[in-house]
């Protein structure tokens, strides 16, 4: 269900797109459905797991992607330059009937001994709700930000404020790492900034991975320390 691109195909995508920005009709990809912010009981979350008092509860934050994403913000063309040792695969998925690059990257060992792997899609901007709930961690004076998956862009982790939905006790607040903001280091770059959102694919009862939602994990210690100063 996930079509993978070779480096040659990526270059071909960049140079041989069909008129109007579409793709060759012979290249058919499985349609993935965006996991929405649930407002009624479902397999994933209950009706209480929706936006409360302007904040995203832990359930919706762990799966919903639609509140962060607008179709016209999605970057449908692969980035021309990526860090070669970090790009493991580039796939494509259909979202809203549009082929979207899906990147599988790993952290270089010089930044993380664990060399963690991530899947992500790129967007030019976040929704209004996204800007309200998601913050970019300040990486000022940290040279690691320039060791970037996308050369010419410095990275800042994106963190999401999660609030528990148990109203019987004081709600537990925590931060979740959901992606990165990449900011141009030169005025010559095509984009001034963009966002990489972590995603995860989910399987249905038919064992078909045709749903895609927001990925992420609890912030690590060094990131939590920086979040605490925000």
mmCIF file of C-alpha atoms in Angstrom:
data_model
loop_
_atom_site.group_PDB
_atom_site.id
_atom_site.type_symbol
_atom_site.label_atom_id
_atom_site.label_comp_id
_atom_site.label_asym_id
_atom_site.label_seq_id
_atom_site.Cartn_x
_atom_site.Cartn_y
_atom_site.Cartn_z
ATOM 1 C CA UNK A 1 0.000 0.000 0.000
ATOM 2 C CA UNK A 2 3.015 2.298 0.261
ATOM 3 C CA UNK A 3 4.770 3.043 -3.002
ATOM 4 C CA UNK A 4 8.499 3.616 -2.611
ATOM 5 C CA UNK A 5 10.587 5.920 -4.751
ATOM 6 C CA UNK A 6 14.165 5.339 -5.746
ATOM 7 C CA UNK A 7 16.495 8.341 -6.003
ATOM 8 C CA UNK A 8 16.110 8.208 -9.774
ATOM 9 C CA UNK A 9 12.336 8.317 -9.471
ATOM 10 C CA UNK A 10 12.545 11.275 -7.116
ATOM 11 C CA UNK A 11 14.588 13.155 -9.678
ATOM 12 C CA UNK A 12 12.146 12.101 -12.355
ATOM 13 C CA UNK A 13 9.286 13.424 -10.271
ATOM 14 C CA UNK A 14 10.999 16.777 -10.012
ATOM 15 C CA UNK A 15 11.775 17.068 -13.712
ATOM 16 C CA UNK A 16 8.934 15.226 -15.447
ATOM 17 C CA UNK A 17 5.745 16.165 -13.632
ATOM 18 C CA UNK A 18 2.744 16.102 -15.908
ATOM 19 C CA UNK A 19 1.051 19.432 -16.772
ATOM 20 C CA UNK A 20 -1.112 20.898 -14.032
ATOM 21 C CA UNK A 21 1.002 19.429 -11.249
ATOM 22 C CA UNK A 22 -0.543 15.961 -11.452
ATOM 23 C CA UNK A 23 1.103 12.588 -11.778
ATOM 24 C CA UNK A 24 1.079 10.004 -14.521
ATOM 25 C CA UNK A 25 -2.229 8.138 -14.392
ATOM 26 C CA UNK A 26 -0.331 4.835 -14.528
ATOM 27 C CA UNK A 27 1.144 5.525 -11.094
ATOM 28 C CA UNK A 28 -1.712 4.650 -8.762
ATOM 29 C CA UNK A 29 -1.241 4.833 -5.007
ATOM 30 C CA UNK A 30 -3.424 3.582 -2.188
ATOM 31 C CA UNK A 31 -5.706 6.245 -0.754
ATOM 32 C CA UNK A 32 -5.011 7.004 2.910
ATOM 33 C CA UNK A 33 -7.727 8.506 5.065
ATOM 34 C CA UNK A 34 -6.788 11.274 7.470
ATOM 35 C CA UNK A 35 -7.667 10.369 11.048
ATOM 36 C CA UNK A 36 -9.950 13.159 12.178
ATOM 37 C CA UNK A 37 -10.489 14.655 15.603
ATOM 38 C CA UNK A 38 -13.271 12.356 16.898
ATOM 39 C CA UNK A 39 -16.510 13.970 18.056
ATOM 40 C CA UNK A 40 -18.382 10.739 18.671
ATOM 41 C CA UNK A 41 -17.527 7.331 20.082
ATOM 42 C CA UNK A 42 -15.261 5.306 17.841
ATOM 43 C CA UNK A 43 -12.774 2.453 18.084
ATOM 44 C CA UNK A 44 -9.966 4.866 18.829
ATOM 45 C CA UNK A 45 -11.472 7.471 21.173
ATOM 46 C CA UNK A 46 -14.621 8.332 23.062
ATOM 47 C CA UNK A 47 -16.769 11.407 22.573
ATOM 48 C CA UNK A 48 -15.002 13.130 25.469
ATOM 49 C CA UNK A 49 -11.752 13.118 23.520
ATOM 50 C CA UNK A 50 -12.199 16.319 21.588
ATOM 51 C CA UNK A 51 -11.042 19.891 21.975
ATOM 52 C CA UNK A 52 -11.854 21.131 25.470
ATOM 53 C CA UNK A 53 -11.498 24.785 26.406
ATOM 54 C CA UNK A 54 -9.354 25.347 23.338
ATOM 55 C CA UNK A 55 -6.909 22.572 24.205
ATOM 56 C CA UNK A 56 -6.431 19.202 22.533
ATOM 57 C CA UNK A 57 -6.965 16.222 24.804
ATOM 58 C CA UNK A 58 -4.484 13.382 24.931
ATOM 59 C CA UNK A 59 -6.639 11.031 22.851
ATOM 60 C CA UNK A 60 -7.183 13.342 19.913
ATOM 61 C CA UNK A 61 -3.580 14.500 20.026
ATOM 62 C CA UNK A 62 -2.376 10.927 19.737
ATOM 63 C CA UNK A 63 -4.293 10.193 16.537
ATOM 64 C CA UNK A 64 -5.995 13.176 14.923
ATOM 65 C CA UNK A 65 -4.219 14.892 12.068
ATOM 66 C CA UNK A 66 -6.950 16.934 10.405
ATOM 67 C CA UNK A 67 -6.850 19.784 12.941
ATOM 68 C CA UNK A 68 -3.184 20.425 12.018
ATOM 69 C CA UNK A 69 -3.506 19.929 8.289
ATOM 70 C CA UNK A 70 -5.009 21.845 5.379
ATOM 71 C CA UNK A 71 -4.837 20.238 1.919
ATOM 72 C CA UNK A 72 -3.436 23.368 0.269
ATOM 73 C CA UNK A 73 -0.557 23.502 2.771
ATOM 74 C CA UNK A 74 0.800 20.050 1.907
ATOM 75 C CA UNK A 75 4.090 20.038 -0.012
ATOM 76 C CA UNK A 76 3.326 17.653 -2.876
ATOM 77 C CA UNK A 77 6.729 17.967 -4.564
ATOM 78 C CA UNK A 78 9.723 16.206 -2.949
ATOM 79 C CA UNK A 79 12.396 18.466 -1.527
ATOM 80 C CA UNK A 80 15.220 18.865 -4.017
ATOM 81 C CA UNK A 81 17.929 18.289 -1.401
ATOM 82 C CA UNK A 82 17.993 15.893 1.537
ATOM 83 C CA UNK A 83 20.748 14.642 3.834
ATOM 84 C CA UNK A 84 21.810 11.551 1.931
ATOM 85 C CA UNK A 85 22.858 9.412 4.914
ATOM 86 C CA UNK A 86 19.584 10.126 6.723
ATOM 87 C CA UNK A 87 16.995 9.521 3.985
ATOM 88 C CA UNK A 88 16.039 5.847 4.195
ATOM 89 C CA UNK A 89 13.059 5.833 1.859
ATOM 90 C CA UNK A 90 10.716 8.201 0.167
ATOM 91 C CA UNK A 91 7.252 6.873 -0.456
ATOM 92 C CA UNK A 92 4.035 8.404 -1.628
ATOM 93 C CA UNK A 93 0.519 8.162 -0.279
ATOM 94 C CA UNK A 94 -2.758 9.526 -1.546
ATOM 95 C CA UNK A 95 -4.318 12.137 0.732
ATOM 96 C CA UNK A 96 -7.464 13.847 -0.488
ATOM 97 C CA UNK A 97 -6.793 12.237 -3.883
ATOM 98 C CA UNK A 98 -3.410 13.962 -4.070
ATOM 99 C CA UNK A 99 -0.091 12.047 -4.155
ATOM 100 C CA UNK A 100 1.962 13.181 -1.173
ATOM 101 C CA UNK A 101 5.631 12.397 -0.479
ATOM 102 C CA UNK A 102 6.146 10.419 2.721
ATOM 103 C CA UNK A 103 9.684 10.565 4.077
ATOM 104 C CA UNK A 104 11.300 7.909 6.237
ATOM 105 C CA UNK A 105 14.340 9.469 7.876
ATOM 106 C CA UNK A 106 16.755 8.494 10.610
ATOM 107 C CA UNK A 107 18.778 10.612 12.960
ATOM 108 C CA UNK A 108 22.515 10.517 12.213
ATOM 109 C CA UNK A 109 24.606 8.831 14.887
ATOM 110 C CA UNK A 110 26.425 12.091 15.605
ATOM 111 C CA UNK A 111 23.117 13.526 16.884
ATOM 112 C CA UNK A 112 21.610 10.396 18.427
ATOM 113 C CA UNK A 113 23.326 7.115 19.199
ATOM 114 C CA UNK A 114 19.943 5.410 18.846
ATOM 115 C CA UNK A 115 19.632 6.601 15.225
ATOM 116 C CA UNK A 116 15.865 6.784 15.612
ATOM 117 C CA UNK A 117 13.681 6.485 12.513
ATOM 118 C CA UNK A 118 10.678 8.641 11.699
ATOM 119 C CA UNK A 119 7.984 8.906 9.032
ATOM 120 C CA UNK A 120 6.751 12.361 8.132
ATOM 121 C CA UNK A 121 4.954 14.540 5.642
ATOM 122 C CA UNK A 122 5.875 18.155 4.909
ATOM 123 C CA UNK A 123 3.576 21.172 4.989
ATOM 124 C CA UNK A 124 4.123 24.852 4.276
ATOM 125 C CA UNK A 125 2.132 25.929 7.308
ATOM 126 C CA UNK A 126 -0.103 24.750 10.132
ATOM 127 C CA UNK A 127 -3.749 25.506 10.721
ATOM 128 C CA UNK A 128 -4.795 28.239 13.140
ATOM 129 C CA UNK A 129 -5.487 25.559 15.759
ATOM 130 C CA UNK A 130 -2.065 24.106 15.078
ATOM 131 C CA UNK A 131 -0.340 27.425 15.737
ATOM 132 C CA UNK A 132 -2.307 27.724 18.971
ATOM 133 C CA UNK A 133 -1.389 24.309 20.349
ATOM 134 C CA UNK A 134 1.978 23.511 18.763
ATOM 135 C CA UNK A 135 5.162 25.379 19.616
ATOM 136 C CA UNK A 136 8.640 25.318 18.132
ATOM 137 C CA UNK A 137 11.364 24.742 20.726
ATOM 138 C CA UNK A 138 13.966 27.501 20.800
ATOM 139 C CA UNK A 139 17.266 26.129 19.463
ATOM 140 C CA UNK A 140 19.151 29.418 19.691
ATOM 141 C CA UNK A 141 22.902 28.953 20.198
ATOM 142 C CA UNK A 142 22.602 25.205 19.603
ATOM 143 C CA UNK A 143 24.758 24.207 16.594
ATOM 144 C CA UNK A 144 22.890 20.919 16.196
ATOM 145 C CA UNK A 145 20.072 22.755 14.459
ATOM 146 C CA UNK A 146 22.216 23.177 11.348
ATOM 147 C CA UNK A 147 22.878 19.427 11.022
ATOM 148 C CA UNK A 148 19.676 19.104 9.070
ATOM 149 C CA UNK A 149 17.821 16.465 7.075
ATOM 150 C CA UNK A 150 17.105 19.270 4.625
ATOM 151 C CA UNK A 151 20.335 21.185 3.904
ATOM 152 C CA UNK A 152 19.876 24.936 4.036
ATOM 153 C CA UNK A 153 17.189 24.719 6.720
ATOM 154 C CA UNK A 154 17.742 24.768 10.486
ATOM 155 C CA UNK A 155 15.451 22.609 12.604
ATOM 156 C CA UNK A 156 13.472 23.223 15.766
ATOM 157 C CA UNK A 157 11.417 20.478 17.436
ATOM 158 C CA UNK A 158 7.645 20.922 17.436
ATOM 159 C CA UNK A 159 5.926 20.117 20.704
ATOM 160 C CA UNK A 160 2.221 19.738 21.382
ATOM 161 C CA UNK A 161 0.606 20.546 24.712
ATOM 162 C CA UNK A 162 -1.511 17.591 25.762
ATOM 163 C CA UNK A 163 -4.124 17.796 28.473
ATOM 164 C CA UNK A 164 -5.814 14.782 29.996
ATOM 165 C CA UNK A 165 -9.597 14.563 29.805
ATOM 166 C CA UNK A 166 -10.322 13.183 33.282
ATOM 167 C CA UNK A 167 -12.384 15.972 34.853
ATOM 168 C CA UNK A 168 -12.583 14.260 38.261
ATOM 169 C CA UNK A 169 -9.006 15.198 39.053
ATOM 170 C CA UNK A 170 -6.681 17.925 37.966
ATOM 171 C CA UNK A 171 -5.884 17.272 34.327
ATOM 172 C CA UNK A 172 -2.373 16.105 33.683
ATOM 173 C CA UNK A 173 -0.495 18.319 31.243
ATOM 174 C CA UNK A 174 2.421 17.008 29.226
ATOM 175 C CA UNK A 175 4.333 17.768 26.069
ATOM 176 C CA UNK A 176 4.549 15.538 23.019
ATOM 177 C CA UNK A 177 7.122 15.808 20.246
ATOM 178 C CA UNK A 178 5.149 15.807 16.971
ATOM 179 C CA UNK A 179 7.629 17.040 14.364
ATOM 180 C CA UNK A 180 9.980 19.839 13.424
ATOM 181 C CA UNK A 181 9.921 23.331 12.028
ATOM 182 C CA UNK A 182 12.576 23.957 9.369
ATOM 183 C CA UNK A 183 13.658 27.564 8.852
ATOM 184 C CA UNK A 184 15.730 28.757 5.893
ATOM 185 C CA UNK A 185 19.292 29.786 6.683
ATOM 186 C CA UNK A 186 19.563 31.739 3.428
ATOM 187 C CA UNK A 187 17.310 34.115 1.525
ATOM 188 C CA UNK A 188 18.085 32.079 -1.582
ATOM 189 C CA UNK A 189 15.977 29.151 -0.357
ATOM 190 C CA UNK A 190 12.675 28.565 -2.096
ATOM 191 C CA UNK A 191 10.740 28.370 1.191
ATOM 192 C CA UNK A 192 11.260 30.626 4.199
ATOM 193 C CA UNK A 193 10.123 27.763 6.429
ATOM 194 C CA UNK A 194 8.099 24.562 6.457
ATOM 195 C CA UNK A 195 6.976 21.906 8.919
ATOM 196 C CA UNK A 196 7.624 18.170 9.107
ATOM 197 C CA UNK A 197 4.790 16.373 10.894
ATOM 198 C CA UNK A 198 5.391 12.921 12.315
ATOM 199 C CA UNK A 199 2.794 10.451 11.071
ATOM 200 C CA UNK A 200 1.874 6.861 11.756
ATOM 201 C CA UNK A 201 -0.085 4.492 9.561
ATOM 202 C CA UNK A 202 -2.833 2.404 11.096
ATOM 203 C CA UNK A 203 -4.314 -0.871 9.931
ATOM 204 C CA UNK A 204 -8.033 -1.562 9.694
ATOM 205 C CA UNK A 205 -9.823 -4.794 10.555
ATOM 206 C CA UNK A 206 -8.992 -5.917 7.026
ATOM 207 C CA UNK A 207 -5.286 -5.548 7.947
ATOM 208 C CA UNK A 208 -4.856 -2.819 5.358
ATOM 209 C CA UNK A 209 -2.816 0.235 6.344
ATOM 210 C CA UNK A 210 -5.121 2.873 4.929
ATOM 211 C CA UNK A 211 -5.399 5.373 7.770
ATOM 212 C CA UNK A 212 -2.768 7.904 8.674
ATOM 213 C CA UNK A 213 -2.625 9.913 11.867
ATOM 214 C CA UNK A 214 -0.382 12.163 13.901
ATOM 215 C CA UNK A 215 2.684 10.428 15.304
ATOM 216 C CA UNK A 216 5.003 11.514 18.065
ATOM 217 C CA UNK A 217 6.259 10.625 21.525
ATOM 218 C CA UNK A 218 6.981 12.126 24.926
ATOM 219 C CA UNK A 219 9.643 14.796 24.792
ATOM 220 C CA UNK A 220 13.157 13.681 25.836
ATOM 221 C CA UNK A 221 14.895 15.278 28.783
ATOM 222 C CA UNK A 222 16.927 17.876 26.910
ATOM 223 C CA UNK A 223 13.840 19.000 24.998
ATOM 224 C CA UNK A 224 11.710 19.100 28.141
ATOM 225 C CA UNK A 225 14.283 21.414 29.742
ATOM 226 C CA UNK A 226 13.988 23.819 26.823
ATOM 227 C CA UNK A 227 10.195 23.585 26.798
ATOM 228 C CA UNK A 228 10.227 24.547 30.469
ATOM 229 C CA UNK A 229 11.762 27.912 29.575
ATOM 230 C CA UNK A 230 9.129 28.703 26.923
#
